[in-house]
Coordinates of C-alpha atoms and ligand atoms in Angstrom, one line a residue:
M1 CA -4.1 -17.8 14.4
P2 CA -2.0 -14.7 14.3
W3 CA -0.2 -14.3 10.9
A4 CA 3.3 -12.8 11.0
T5 CA 3.9 -9.5 9.6
I6 CA 5.5 -9.5 6.1
D7 CA 8.5 -7.5 6.0
K8 CA 9.6 -5.5 2.9
P9 CA 13.2 -5.6 1.7
A10 CA 15.4 -2.8 3.1
S11 CA 16.7 -1.6 -0.3
P12 CA 14.3 -2.9 -3.1
A13 CA 15.3 -2.8 -6.9
V14 CA 12.6 -0.2 -7.4
R15 CA 12.3 2.5 -4.9
P16 CA 8.6 2.9 -3.8
N17 CA 6.8 6.1 -4.7
L18 CA 5.6 6.3 -1.2
V19 CA 8.2 5.8 1.6
D20 CA 7.4 7.8 4.5
D21 CA 3.6 7.9 4.4
E22 CA 3.3 9.8 7.6
A23 CA 5.3 12.7 6.3
V24 CA 3.6 12.8 3.0
R25 CA 0.2 12.8 4.7
R26 CA 1.4 15.8 6.7
R27 CA 1.9 17.9 3.8
F28 CA -0.4 16.5 1.2
R29 CA -3.1 18.7 -0.2
W30 CA -5.6 17.7 -3.0
D31 CA -5.8 21.2 -4.3
E32 CA -2.2 21.3 -4.7
A33 CA -1.8 17.6 -5.9
A34 CA -3.9 18.7 -9.0
A35 CA -1.1 20.6 -10.2
E36 CA 0.5 17.3 -11.2
L37 CA -2.1 16.9 -14.2
D38 CA -2.1 19.5 -17.0
G39 CA -5.7 20.8 -17.3
L40 CA -7.1 21.7 -20.7
P41 CA -5.0 23.9 -22.8
G42 CA -6.1 27.6 -22.5
G43 CA -7.1 27.1 -18.8
R44 CA -10.5 25.3 -20.0
G45 CA -10.9 23.1 -17.2
L46 CA -10.1 19.5 -16.3
N47 CA -11.1 16.7 -18.7
M48 CA -10.2 13.0 -17.7
A49 CA -9.6 11.9 -21.2
H50 CA -7.1 14.6 -22.0
E51 CA -5.2 13.9 -18.8
A52 CA -5.2 10.0 -19.8
V53 CA -4.3 10.3 -23.4
D54 CA -4.2 13.6 -25.1
R55 CA -1.3 15.1 -23.1
H56 CA 0.8 12.0 -23.5
A57 CA 0.0 11.9 -27.3
A58 CA 1.2 15.5 -27.4
G59 CA 4.7 14.8 -26.2
P60 CA 7.6 12.2 -25.8
L61 CA 5.3 9.4 -24.9
R62 CA 3.3 9.5 -28.1
D63 CA 4.5 6.3 -29.5
R64 CA 4.5 4.3 -26.4
V65 CA 2.1 1.4 -26.1
A66 CA -1.0 2.6 -24.2
I67 CA -3.0 -0.6 -24.6
R68 CA -1.7 -3.9 -25.3
W69 CA -4.9 -5.9 -26.3
L70 CA -4.9 -9.7 -26.1
G71 CA -7.9 -11.2 -27.8
K72 CA -9.5 -14.5 -26.8
R73 CA -8.3 -16.2 -29.9
G74 CA -4.6 -15.3 -29.5
E75 CA -4.9 -11.9 -31.3
R76 CA -2.6 -9.2 -30.1
V77 CA -3.3 -5.6 -31.0
E78 CA -1.1 -2.5 -29.6
L79 CA -2.5 0.9 -29.3
T80 CA -0.1 3.7 -28.6
Y81 CA -1.2 7.0 -27.1
A82 CA -1.2 8.5 -30.4
H83 CA -3.4 5.8 -31.8
L84 CA -5.9 6.2 -28.9
A85 CA -5.8 10.0 -29.1
A86 CA -6.8 9.8 -32.7
R87 CA -9.4 7.2 -32.4
S88 CA -10.9 8.4 -29.2
N89 CA -11.3 11.9 -31.2
R90 CA -13.1 9.9 -34.0
F91 CA -15.6 8.6 -31.5
A92 CA -16.1 12.0 -30.0
N93 CA -16.9 13.4 -33.6
V94 CA -19.2 10.6 -33.9
L95 CA -21.2 11.5 -30.9
A96 CA -21.1 15.1 -32.0
G97 CA -22.6 14.1 -35.5
L98 CA -25.3 12.4 -33.6
G99 CA -26.1 15.6 -31.9
V100 CA -25.3 13.9 -28.5
E101 CA -24.9 16.6 -25.9
P102 CA -22.5 17.0 -23.1
G103 CA -24.2 15.5 -19.8
Q104 CA -26.0 12.9 -22.0
R105 CA -25.4 9.3 -21.1
V106 CA -23.5 7.0 -23.1
F107 CA -23.7 3.5 -22.0
L108 CA -21.3 0.7 -22.8
L109 CA -22.2 -3.1 -23.3
A110 CA -19.3 -4.8 -24.7
G111 CA -16.6 -7.4 -23.7
R112 CA -13.0 -6.2 -23.2
V113 CA -12.5 -5.1 -26.9
P114 CA -10.4 -2.0 -28.1
E115 CA -13.5 -0.4 -29.1
L116 CA -14.8 -0.1 -25.6
Y117 CA -11.7 1.6 -24.4
I118 CA -11.8 4.0 -27.3
S119 CA -15.4 4.7 -26.8
V120 CA -14.9 5.6 -23.0
L121 CA -12.3 8.1 -23.8
G122 CA -14.0 9.4 -26.9
A123 CA -17.2 9.8 -24.9
L124 CA -15.4 11.9 -22.1
K125 CA -13.7 14.1 -24.6
H126 CA -17.1 14.9 -25.8
R127 CA -18.1 15.6 -22.1
A128 CA -20.8 12.7 -22.3
V129 CA -21.3 10.7 -19.3
V130 CA -19.6 7.3 -19.5
A131 CA -22.0 4.4 -17.9
P132 CA -20.3 1.1 -18.4
L133 CA -22.4 -2.2 -18.2
F134 CA -21.0 -5.6 -17.4
S135 CA -21.6 -7.7 -20.8
A136 CA -22.6 -10.7 -18.9
F137 CA -25.7 -8.9 -17.5
G138 CA -29.1 -10.2 -18.9
P139 CA -31.8 -8.1 -20.7
E140 CA -33.5 -7.1 -17.6
P141 CA -30.4 -5.7 -15.6
I142 CA -29.5 -4.0 -18.8
A143 CA -33.0 -2.4 -19.3
T144 CA -33.3 -1.4 -15.7
R145 CA -29.6 0.7 -15.7
L146 CA -30.1 2.0 -19.2
S147 CA -33.6 3.4 -18.0
L148 CA -32.6 4.6 -14.5
G149 CA -29.4 6.1 -16.0
D150 CA -31.4 8.1 -18.8
G151 CA -29.3 6.2 -21.3
R152 CA -29.3 8.2 -24.7
V153 CA -26.6 6.1 -26.6
L154 CA -25.6 2.6 -26.4
V155 CA -22.4 1.2 -27.6
T156 CA -22.4 -2.5 -28.1
T157 CA -22.0 -5.4 -30.3
P158 CA -24.5 -6.8 -32.8
L159 CA -24.6 -10.3 -30.9
L160 CA -24.9 -8.8 -27.5
Y161 CA -27.7 -6.1 -29.1
R162 CA -29.8 -9.1 -30.5
R163 CA -29.4 -11.4 -27.5
K164 CA -29.9 -8.7 -24.7
V165 CA -31.3 -5.6 -26.0
A166 CA -33.7 -6.0 -28.8
A167 CA -36.4 -7.6 -26.6
V168 CA -36.2 -4.9 -24.1
R169 CA -35.6 -1.9 -26.6
D170 CA -39.3 -0.7 -26.5
Q171 CA -38.8 -0.2 -22.6
L172 CA -36.5 2.4 -23.6
P173 CA -37.8 5.2 -25.4
G174 CA -35.0 7.6 -24.1
L175 CA -32.5 5.5 -26.0
R176 CA -32.0 7.5 -29.5
H177 CA -28.9 5.7 -30.8
V178 CA -27.3 2.2 -30.6
L179 CA -24.1 1.9 -32.0
V180 CA -22.6 -1.6 -33.0
T181 CA -19.3 -2.6 -33.4
G182 CA -18.0 -5.6 -35.3
A183 CA -21.1 -5.7 -37.8
R184 CA -19.6 -7.9 -40.7
G185 CA -22.5 -6.8 -43.0
A186 CA -25.6 -5.0 -42.1
P187 CA -26.2 -4.0 -38.3
P188 CA -29.2 -5.5 -36.5
E189 CA -32.2 -3.5 -37.3
G190 CA -32.6 -0.4 -35.0
T191 CA -29.0 0.0 -34.9
V192 CA -26.0 2.0 -36.7
D193 CA -22.6 0.4 -37.8
L194 CA -20.3 2.3 -35.3
D195 CA -17.0 0.9 -37.5
A196 CA -18.6 2.8 -40.4
L197 CA -19.1 6.0 -38.6
M198 CA -15.8 5.9 -37.0
A199 CA -14.0 5.4 -40.6
G200 CA -15.9 8.4 -41.9
A201 CA -15.0 10.6 -38.8
S202 CA -12.3 13.1 -38.5
E203 CA -9.4 12.3 -36.2
D204 CA -9.3 16.0 -35.1
Y205 CA -11.2 17.1 -32.0
E206 CA -11.1 19.9 -29.7
I207 CA -12.3 19.1 -26.1
G208 CA -14.8 21.7 -25.0
P209 CA -14.4 23.6 -21.7
T210 CA -14.8 21.0 -19.1
D211 CA -15.7 22.0 -15.5
P212 CA -13.8 19.6 -13.2
E213 CA -17.2 19.3 -11.4
D214 CA -18.9 18.1 -14.6
M215 CA -20.5 14.5 -14.4
A216 CA -18.0 12.1 -16.2
L217 CA -19.0 8.7 -15.0
L218 CA -22.0 6.8 -13.8
H219 CA -21.2 3.5 -12.1
F220 CA -23.7 1.1 -10.6
T221 CA -22.6 -0.6 -7.5
S222 CA -21.9 -4.4 -7.2
G223 CA -25.4 -5.2 -5.7
T224 CA -23.8 -7.5 -3.1
T225 CA -26.2 -6.2 -0.4
G226 CA -29.2 -5.1 -2.4
T227 CA -30.4 -3.4 -5.6
P228 CA -27.4 -1.5 -7.2
K229 CA -27.0 2.3 -7.1
G230 CA -26.1 4.6 -9.6
A231 CA -23.0 6.3 -8.1
V232 CA -22.1 9.8 -10.1
H233 CA -18.5 10.8 -10.6
V234 CA -17.2 14.0 -11.9
H235 CA -14.0 14.8 -14.2
R236 CA -12.1 15.8 -11.1
A237 CA -11.8 12.3 -9.9
V238 CA -8.7 11.8 -12.3
V239 CA -6.7 13.7 -9.8
A240 CA -7.6 10.8 -7.4
H241 CA -7.0 8.1 -10.2
Y242 CA -3.6 9.6 -10.6
W243 CA -2.5 10.0 -7.1
T244 CA -4.1 6.5 -5.9
G245 CA -2.3 4.8 -8.8
R246 CA 1.0 6.4 -7.7
F247 CA 0.8 5.7 -3.8
A248 CA -1.2 2.5 -3.7
L249 CA -0.2 0.6 -7.0
D250 CA 3.3 2.2 -6.8
L251 CA 3.0 3.0 -10.7
H252 CA 6.2 3.7 -12.2
P253 CA 6.9 5.3 -15.6
D254 CA 8.3 1.8 -17.0
D255 CA 5.6 -0.4 -15.6
V256 CA 3.7 -3.0 -17.6
F257 CA 0.3 -3.0 -15.4
W258 CA -2.5 -5.4 -15.6
C259 CA -5.6 -4.8 -13.9
T260 CA -7.9 -7.7 -14.4
A261 CA -11.2 -6.2 -13.5
D262 CA -13.7 -5.4 -16.4
P263 CA -14.5 -2.0 -17.0
G264 CA -18.2 -2.7 -15.9
W265 CA -17.2 -2.4 -12.7
V266 CA -15.6 0.6 -11.0
T267 CA -12.0 -1.0 -10.5
G268 CA -12.0 -1.7 -14.3
M269 CA -12.7 1.9 -15.0
S270 CA -10.6 3.7 -12.4
Y271 CA -7.6 1.2 -12.6
G272 CA -8.5 -0.5 -15.6
I273 CA -8.6 2.6 -17.9
V274 CA -8.2 5.9 -16.1
S275 CA -5.3 5.6 -13.6
P276 CA -2.6 3.6 -15.7
L277 CA -3.1 6.0 -18.7
T278 CA -2.6 9.2 -16.7
H279 CA 0.6 7.6 -15.8
G280 CA 1.5 7.2 -19.4
I281 CA 2.4 3.5 -18.9
T282 CA 1.6 0.4 -20.7
M283 CA -1.4 -1.7 -19.8
V284 CA -2.3 -5.2 -20.6
V285 CA -5.9 -5.7 -21.4
D286 CA -7.1 -9.4 -22.0
E287 CA -10.6 -10.0 -23.5
A288 CA -10.9 -13.6 -22.1
E289 CA -12.3 -14.9 -18.8
F290 CA -10.1 -16.2 -15.7
D291 CA -7.9 -19.0 -16.7
A292 CA -5.0 -19.7 -14.7
D293 CA -2.5 -20.9 -17.2
R294 CA -3.4 -18.1 -19.6
W295 CA -3.0 -15.7 -16.7
Y296 CA 0.3 -16.9 -15.9
S297 CA 1.5 -17.1 -19.4
I298 CA 0.3 -13.4 -19.8
I299 CA 2.2 -12.3 -16.8
Q300 CA 5.4 -14.3 -18.5
D301 CA 5.1 -13.2 -22.0
E302 CA 3.9 -9.4 -21.4
R303 CA 6.4 -9.1 -18.7
V304 CA 3.6 -7.7 -16.3
T305 CA 5.2 -5.8 -13.4
V306 CA 2.3 -4.5 -11.5
W307 CA -0.8 -6.9 -11.1
Y308 CA -4.2 -5.5 -9.6
T309 CA -6.5 -8.4 -9.2
A310 CA -9.5 -9.7 -6.7
P311 CA -9.6 -12.2 -4.1
T312 CA -11.9 -14.3 -5.9
A313 CA -9.3 -14.6 -8.4
V314 CA -6.6 -15.3 -6.1
R315 CA -8.9 -18.0 -4.4
M316 CA -9.5 -19.6 -7.7
M317 CA -5.7 -19.9 -8.5
M318 CA -5.2 -21.3 -4.8
R319 CA -7.7 -24.1 -5.5
I320 CA -5.8 -25.0 -8.6
G321 CA -2.5 -25.3 -6.6
A322 CA 1.0 -23.5 -6.8
E323 CA 2.3 -26.4 -9.0
A324 CA 0.4 -24.6 -11.9
V325 CA 2.6 -21.5 -11.5
H326 CA 6.0 -23.1 -11.7
D327 CA 5.9 -23.9 -15.4
Y328 CA 6.1 -20.0 -15.9
D329 CA 8.3 -17.2 -15.6
T330 CA 6.7 -14.6 -13.2
S331 CA 9.9 -13.0 -12.4
S332 CA 8.7 -9.8 -14.0
L333 CA 6.3 -9.0 -11.3
R334 CA 7.4 -6.6 -8.8
F335 CA 4.0 -5.6 -7.0
L336 CA 0.7 -7.6 -6.3
A337 CA -2.6 -6.0 -5.1
S338 CA -5.9 -7.2 -4.6
V339 CA -9.4 -5.2 -4.0
G340 CA -13.1 -5.9 -3.9
E341 CA -13.7 -8.3 -1.0
P342 CA -11.6 -9.3 2.1
L343 CA -8.4 -10.8 1.1
N344 CA -7.9 -13.8 3.5
P345 CA -4.5 -13.6 5.2
E346 CA -3.9 -17.1 3.7
A347 CA -4.1 -15.8 0.2
V348 CA -1.9 -12.9 1.1
V349 CA 0.8 -15.3 2.3
W350 CA 0.4 -17.6 -0.7
G351 CA 1.4 -14.8 -3.0
Q352 CA 4.4 -14.6 -1.1
E353 CA 5.1 -18.3 -1.3
V354 CA 4.3 -18.9 -5.0
F355 CA 5.4 -15.6 -6.8
G356 CA 7.8 -14.5 -3.8
L357 CA 5.6 -11.4 -3.6
P358 CA 2.6 -10.8 -1.0
F359 CA -0.8 -9.5 -2.2
H360 CA -1.3 -6.0 -1.0
D361 CA -5.1 -5.8 0.0
N362 CA -6.5 -2.4 -0.5
W363 CA -10.1 -1.1 0.4
W364 CA -12.5 1.2 -1.6
Q365 CA -16.1 1.3 -2.9
T366 CA -17.8 2.5 -6.0
E367 CA -18.8 5.5 -4.1
T368 CA -15.2 6.5 -3.3
G369 CA -14.0 6.2 -6.9
G370 CA -10.6 5.3 -6.0
I371 CA -8.3 3.6 -3.4
M372 CA -8.6 5.0 0.1
I373 CA -6.7 2.3 2.4
A374 CA -4.0 0.1 1.2
N375 CA -1.1 -1.8 2.1
L376 CA 1.7 -0.2 0.6
A377 CA 4.7 -1.1 -1.3
A378 CA 7.3 0.2 1.3
L379 CA 5.5 -0.8 4.4
P380 CA 5.2 -4.2 6.0
I381 CA 2.0 -6.1 5.5
R382 CA -0.2 -7.4 8.5
P383 CA -1.9 -10.3 6.5
G384 CA -5.5 -9.8 7.0
S385 CA -5.4 -6.0 7.1
M386 CA -6.6 -3.7 4.5
G387 CA -3.5 -1.4 5.2
R388 CA -3.4 2.3 6.1
A389 CA -5.5 5.4 4.8
L390 CA -3.6 7.1 1.9
P391 CA -2.4 10.5 2.0
G392 CA -5.4 13.0 1.5
I393 CA -7.7 10.7 3.2
E394 CA -8.9 10.8 6.8
V395 CA -10.4 7.6 8.4
G396 CA -12.6 7.5 11.2
I397 CA -13.9 4.5 13.1
L398 CA -17.3 5.8 14.5
R399 CA -19.2 4.1 17.4
C400 CA -22.3 2.6 15.9
A401 CA -25.3 0.6 17.0
E402 CA -25.7 -3.1 15.8
G403 CA -27.4 -2.4 12.3
G404 CA -24.7 0.5 11.6
E405 CA -26.4 3.4 12.8
P406 CA -23.8 5.9 14.4
V407 CA -24.2 6.7 18.0
L408 CA -24.5 10.3 18.7
D409 CA -23.2 12.0 21.9
A410 CA -25.3 14.4 24.1
D411 CA -24.3 17.1 21.7
G412 CA -25.5 15.3 18.5
H413 CA -22.0 14.4 17.7
V414 CA -20.5 10.9 16.3
Q415 CA -17.6 9.4 18.5
E416 CA -14.7 7.8 17.0
V417 CA -13.8 4.8 19.0
A418 CA -10.4 3.9 20.6
P419 CA -7.8 1.6 18.7
G420 CA -8.8 -1.9 18.6
E421 CA -12.5 -1.3 18.8
E422 CA -15.1 -2.0 16.1
G423 CA -17.0 0.8 14.5
M424 CA -18.3 2.1 11.1
L425 CA -15.6 2.9 8.7
S426 CA -16.0 6.3 7.5
L427 CA -14.3 9.0 5.8
R428 CA -14.2 12.7 5.8
P429 CA -15.4 13.7 2.4
G430 CA -13.3 16.1 0.2
W431 CA -11.1 13.8 -2.1
P432 CA -11.6 14.3 -5.9
S433 CA -13.2 11.0 -6.6
M434 CA -15.7 10.9 -3.9
F435 CA -19.1 10.3 -5.5
R436 CA -21.4 13.4 -5.9
G437 CA -24.6 11.5 -5.6
Y438 CA -26.6 8.4 -6.2
L439 CA -28.7 9.4 -9.4
H440 CA -32.2 9.8 -8.8
D441 CA -31.9 8.8 -5.2
D442 CA -30.9 12.0 -3.4
Q443 CA -32.6 10.6 0.1
R444 CA -30.2 7.7 0.0
Y445 CA -27.3 9.9 -0.8
Q446 CA -28.0 12.1 2.1
R447 CA -28.3 9.3 4.5
C448 CA -24.7 8.5 4.0
F449 CA -23.6 11.5 5.6
V450 CA -23.6 12.2 9.3
D451 CA -21.7 15.1 11.1
G452 CA -19.2 15.7 8.6
W453 CA -18.4 12.1 7.7
Y454 CA -19.2 9.7 4.9
L455 CA -20.6 6.4 6.3
S456 CA -19.3 3.4 4.2
G457 CA -21.5 0.9 5.5
D458 CA -18.7 -1.4 6.4
L459 CA -17.7 -2.1 10.0
A460 CA -13.8 -2.2 10.8
W461 CA -11.3 -1.6 13.6
R462 CA -7.9 0.0 13.4
D463 CA -4.9 -1.0 15.2
A464 CA -2.5 1.6 17.1
E465 CA -0.3 1.7 13.9
G466 CA -3.2 2.8 11.8
Y467 CA -3.9 -0.4 9.9
V468 CA -7.3 -0.9 9.3
W469 CA -9.2 -4.3 9.7
F470 CA -12.4 -5.2 7.8
V471 CA -14.8 -6.9 10.2
G472 CA -17.8 -7.1 7.7
R473 CA -20.5 -5.1 6.0
A474 CA -22.9 -3.7 8.6
D475 CA -25.7 -5.9 6.9
D476 CA -23.8 -8.9 7.1
V477 CA -22.4 -8.9 10.5
I478 CA -23.7 -11.4 13.0
K479 CA -25.2 -10.8 16.6
S480 CA -25.0 -14.2 18.4
A481 CA -25.5 -14.6 22.2
G482 CA -24.4 -11.1 22.7
H483 CA -21.2 -11.2 20.4
L484 CA -20.7 -9.4 17.2
I485 CA -19.3 -11.5 14.7
G486 CA -17.7 -10.5 11.4
P487 CA -18.2 -13.1 8.7
F488 CA -14.9 -12.4 7.5
E489 CA -12.8 -13.8 10.4
V490 CA -14.8 -16.9 10.4
E491 CA -14.4 -17.4 6.6
S492 CA -10.7 -16.9 6.9
A493 CA -10.3 -19.6 9.7
L494 CA -12.0 -22.0 7.4
M495 CA -10.1 -21.5 4.5
E496 CA -7.2 -22.3 6.7
H497 CA -8.0 -25.8 6.3
D498 CA -6.7 -27.7 3.4
A499 CA -10.0 -29.1 2.4
V500 CA -11.7 -25.6 2.0
A501 CA -11.7 -23.5 -1.0
E502 CA -14.1 -20.8 -0.3
A503 CA -16.6 -20.1 2.4
G504 CA -19.7 -17.8 3.1
V505 CA -20.8 -17.1 6.6
F506 CA -24.0 -15.8 7.8
A507 CA -26.4 -15.5 10.7
K508 CA -29.1 -18.2 11.1
P509 CA -31.8 -17.3 13.5
D510 CA -31.7 -19.5 16.9
P511 CA -34.1 -19.3 19.7
V512 CA -31.8 -19.1 22.6
A513 CA -28.9 -17.4 21.0
G514 CA -30.8 -14.8 18.8
N515 CA -28.5 -16.2 15.9
V516 CA -25.9 -18.7 15.3
V517 CA -23.0 -18.6 12.7
K518 CA -23.8 -20.6 9.9
A519 CA -21.2 -21.5 7.0
V520 CA -21.4 -22.8 3.6
V521 CA -18.1 -23.9 2.0
S522 CA -17.0 -25.0 -1.4
L523 CA -14.2 -27.8 -1.4
R524 CA -10.8 -28.0 -3.1
P525 CA -10.9 -30.2 -6.2
G526 CA -10.8 -34.0 -5.2
V527 CA -12.3 -33.5 -1.7
E528 CA -15.5 -35.3 -0.9
P529 CA -18.3 -33.8 1.1
T530 CA -18.7 -36.3 3.8
E531 CA -20.2 -36.2 7.3
E532 CA -16.5 -37.0 8.6
L533 CA -15.4 -33.8 7.1
R534 CA -18.2 -31.8 8.4
A535 CA -17.4 -32.8 11.9
E536 CA -13.9 -32.1 11.3
L537 CA -14.3 -28.8 10.0
L538 CA -16.7 -28.0 12.9
G539 CA -14.2 -28.9 15.3
F540 CA -11.3 -27.1 13.3
A541 CA -13.3 -23.9 13.6
R542 CA -13.9 -24.1 17.2
T543 CA -10.3 -24.6 18.2
R544 CA -9.4 -21.4 15.9
L545 CA -12.1 -19.1 16.7
G546 CA -13.7 -20.6 20.4
A547 CA -17.3 -21.8 20.3
A548 CA -18.9 -18.6 20.7
V549 CA -17.7 -17.4 17.2
A550 CA -17.3 -20.7 15.3
P551 CA -20.1 -22.0 13.0
R552 CA -22.6 -24.1 14.6
E553 CA -23.7 -25.6 11.3
I554 CA -21.7 -26.3 8.0
D555 CA -23.1 -27.0 4.6
F556 CA -21.1 -27.9 1.5
D557 CA -22.0 -26.2 -1.8
Q558 CA -19.4 -26.1 -4.9
Q559 CA -21.1 -22.9 -6.1
L560 CA -21.5 -20.4 -3.7
P561 CA -23.7 -17.5 -4.8
K562 CA -21.5 -14.7 -6.1
T563 CA -21.9 -11.2 -7.8
K564 CA -20.6 -11.2 -11.4
S565 CA -17.8 -9.5 -10.1
G566 CA -16.7 -12.4 -7.8
K567 CA -18.1 -11.5 -4.6
I568 CA -19.9 -13.8 -2.1
M569 CA -23.5 -12.7 -1.7
R570 CA -24.2 -13.7 2.1
R571 CA -27.6 -12.0 1.9
V572 CA -28.5 -14.9 -0.7
L573 CA -27.1 -17.7 1.4
R574 CA -29.1 -16.3 4.2
A575 CA -32.3 -16.0 2.1
R576 CA -32.0 -19.6 0.8
E577 CA -31.5 -20.9 4.3
L578 CA -34.6 -19.4 5.6
G579 CA -36.5 -19.7 2.6
L580 CA -37.2 -16.0 1.9
P581 CA -37.2 -14.1 -1.4
E582 CA -33.6 -13.6 -2.7
G583 CA -34.0 -9.9 -3.5
D584 CA -32.3 -8.2 -6.3
L585 CA -30.4 -10.9 -8.1
S586 CA -29.5 -8.7 -11.1
T587 CA -25.9 -9.1 -10.5
L588 CA -25.8 -12.8 -9.4
E589 CA -23.2 -14.8 -11.3
T590 CA -25.4 -17.6 -13.2
G591 CA -22.5 -19.1 -15.4
G592 CA -23.6 -20.7 -18.5
A593 CA -24.9 -18.7 -21.6
D594 CA -24.8 -15.2 -20.2
A595 CA -21.1 -15.4 -19.2
E596 CA -19.7 -16.1 -22.9
E597 CA -20.4 -13.4 -25.6
G598 CA -19.6 -15.9 -28.3
P599 CA -18.0 -14.9 -31.7
R600 CA -18.6 -11.4 -32.7
Ligands
ATP1 P1 -23.5 -3.0 -3.1 O1 -23.2 -1.5 -2.6 O2 -24.6 -2.8 -4.2 O3 -24.2 -3.8 -2.1 P2 -20.8 -3.6 -3.2 O4 -20.7 -2.7 -2.1 O5 -20.2 -4.8 -3.4 O6 -22.2 -3.6 -3.8 P3 -18.8 -2.2 -4.7 O7 -18.8 -0.7 -4.6 O8 -18.3 -2.8 -5.7 O9 -20.2 -2.7 -4.4 O10 -17.8 -2.8 -3.4 C1 -17.2 -2.2 -2.4 C2 -17.7 -3.2 -1.2 O11 -16.5 -4.1 -1.3 C3 -16.8 -2.4 0.3 O12 -18.0 -1.4 0.9 C4 -16.5 -3.6 0.8 O13 -17.8 -4.3 1.6 C5 -16.1 -4.5 -0.1 N1 -14.7 -4.4 -0.2 C6 -14.1 -3.8 -1.1 N2 -12.5 -3.9 -1.0 C7 -12.4 -4.7 0.3 C8 -11.4 -5.1 1.0 N3 -10.1 -5.0 0.7 N4 -11.6 -5.8 2.1 C9 -12.9 -6.0 2.6 N5 -13.9 -5.9 1.6 C10 -13.8 -4.9 0.7
MG2 MG1 -21.7 -1.1 -1.3

């Protein structure tokens, strides 16, 4: 079913930063864009933490709240730019005192506590490389990443150390220092009390010369399609963090910004720390996990203006229903955005109905370090589309074979397809937050580039106005009886049925058709998984999609396999169906004990 375009008010209360994106695109140059940032005093280079914190702390924004932290138990802590500067200096001095050298890896394993944010910024100042881990990881994924990433220092809590690191510590000879925060009393054996070190450290620290190409961040991908890869990012990425925040999230100086992603994932780092701070705005950090009432009350009480979240959260809110929102005043909201997975058109429109604002889908990856394609504040939204390429970003849709391999012409060049045709979503390298490698896997890195393009691994098409539409990951696309079918289209159609909360769609081998489309759906609360419903859904999908594309089989499962960051793992659905090994499950959301850090 085609979804109506959502137009924007002709004269919005706040004028969007990017109004004529085509005109800006024509004159935008990344090297000139860097001039918007300060650089280190004395021309000593470009350091992410200086741009995020110190330059504001040295000026009129010194006493503005940078982080408004909301604890799980109702605590509320405000850190101004001056506080953040002083405390991150202390952490940089702690690292210096331990003999940590620039370039060495500082891993972080903690919930969203203030010390996490301070450590990230302090480590960047010391020119160590920040490698965040999601706190709900179990011991094995933690050990694998620490070892692959050459972890020298680990910042964590006593509880997480005892539960998750102590048992694997002897596998990690390179891990010299484990610093724990929140130790009331003696820290666990083999660890050092970070809070004591911080208390004894100086608040003055001068950032050393930082080459913009120095490694700053090491981010592991979400593991949706296989074993997570360690993507390397450099300090120069901050230029993209700044500009994409301005263009795609429409950040304005007085905004109260809330990015719900955990800094264990790239969204929580690029837009949950660096980008908003480079804009000198106030950001909200919530320590707790998703809870619809809690979230709505945060929007109300903190007067959140710009909200950046993920489809999985939007779908959870939809599952709970619009009524839950009505008890709260969410009128402070001005701009809503989403990333991480396909955002079903239904969800875009739901935002419009419930908050009076649509969700703006945008697209990027761990590898791209920042938003590449976005629905913009000033432009109409075509629900189901990811929006248009940002200024400074050149998107190509390249002809490719079924598995995603680019098809070369007689001269060995890739070919861009015509509007409306599907192909590999690709980008011209050259933007500042582009990854500089997969750590210790150069071959894999090299394989991402063909004929001057970076191949994202996602399939998409572009319409005549430049809006990009997601089809699926090359690995997930289904070939059935000669058709190529993107799971997203099928999942979105199923979600239009009132009974369906979420759906995961994959290829099931079939002797006649090659593959048939199979769906696993979770139902809204109170809906029973009956045979009648199954038949109804099959018919519903067939009417919407046609027999060639509609699922041939539907199963019910209230717990679709997802990554800990909330993405549906279609490869796991497929493996379960076929009784095959499920592959790397290090990022599978398991619920239960791991998800809860417990009292600190
Ligand atoms: P892995 O690479 O380990 O399989 P991953 O690709 O899920 O994991 P991320 O870098 O966190 O790791 O996610 C980027 C991917 O998420 C994109 O390549 C795309 O497949 C999907 N994605 C992100 N945003 C969107 C969006 N707006 N619409 C559709 N898909 C999206
Ligand atoms: Mg990926």
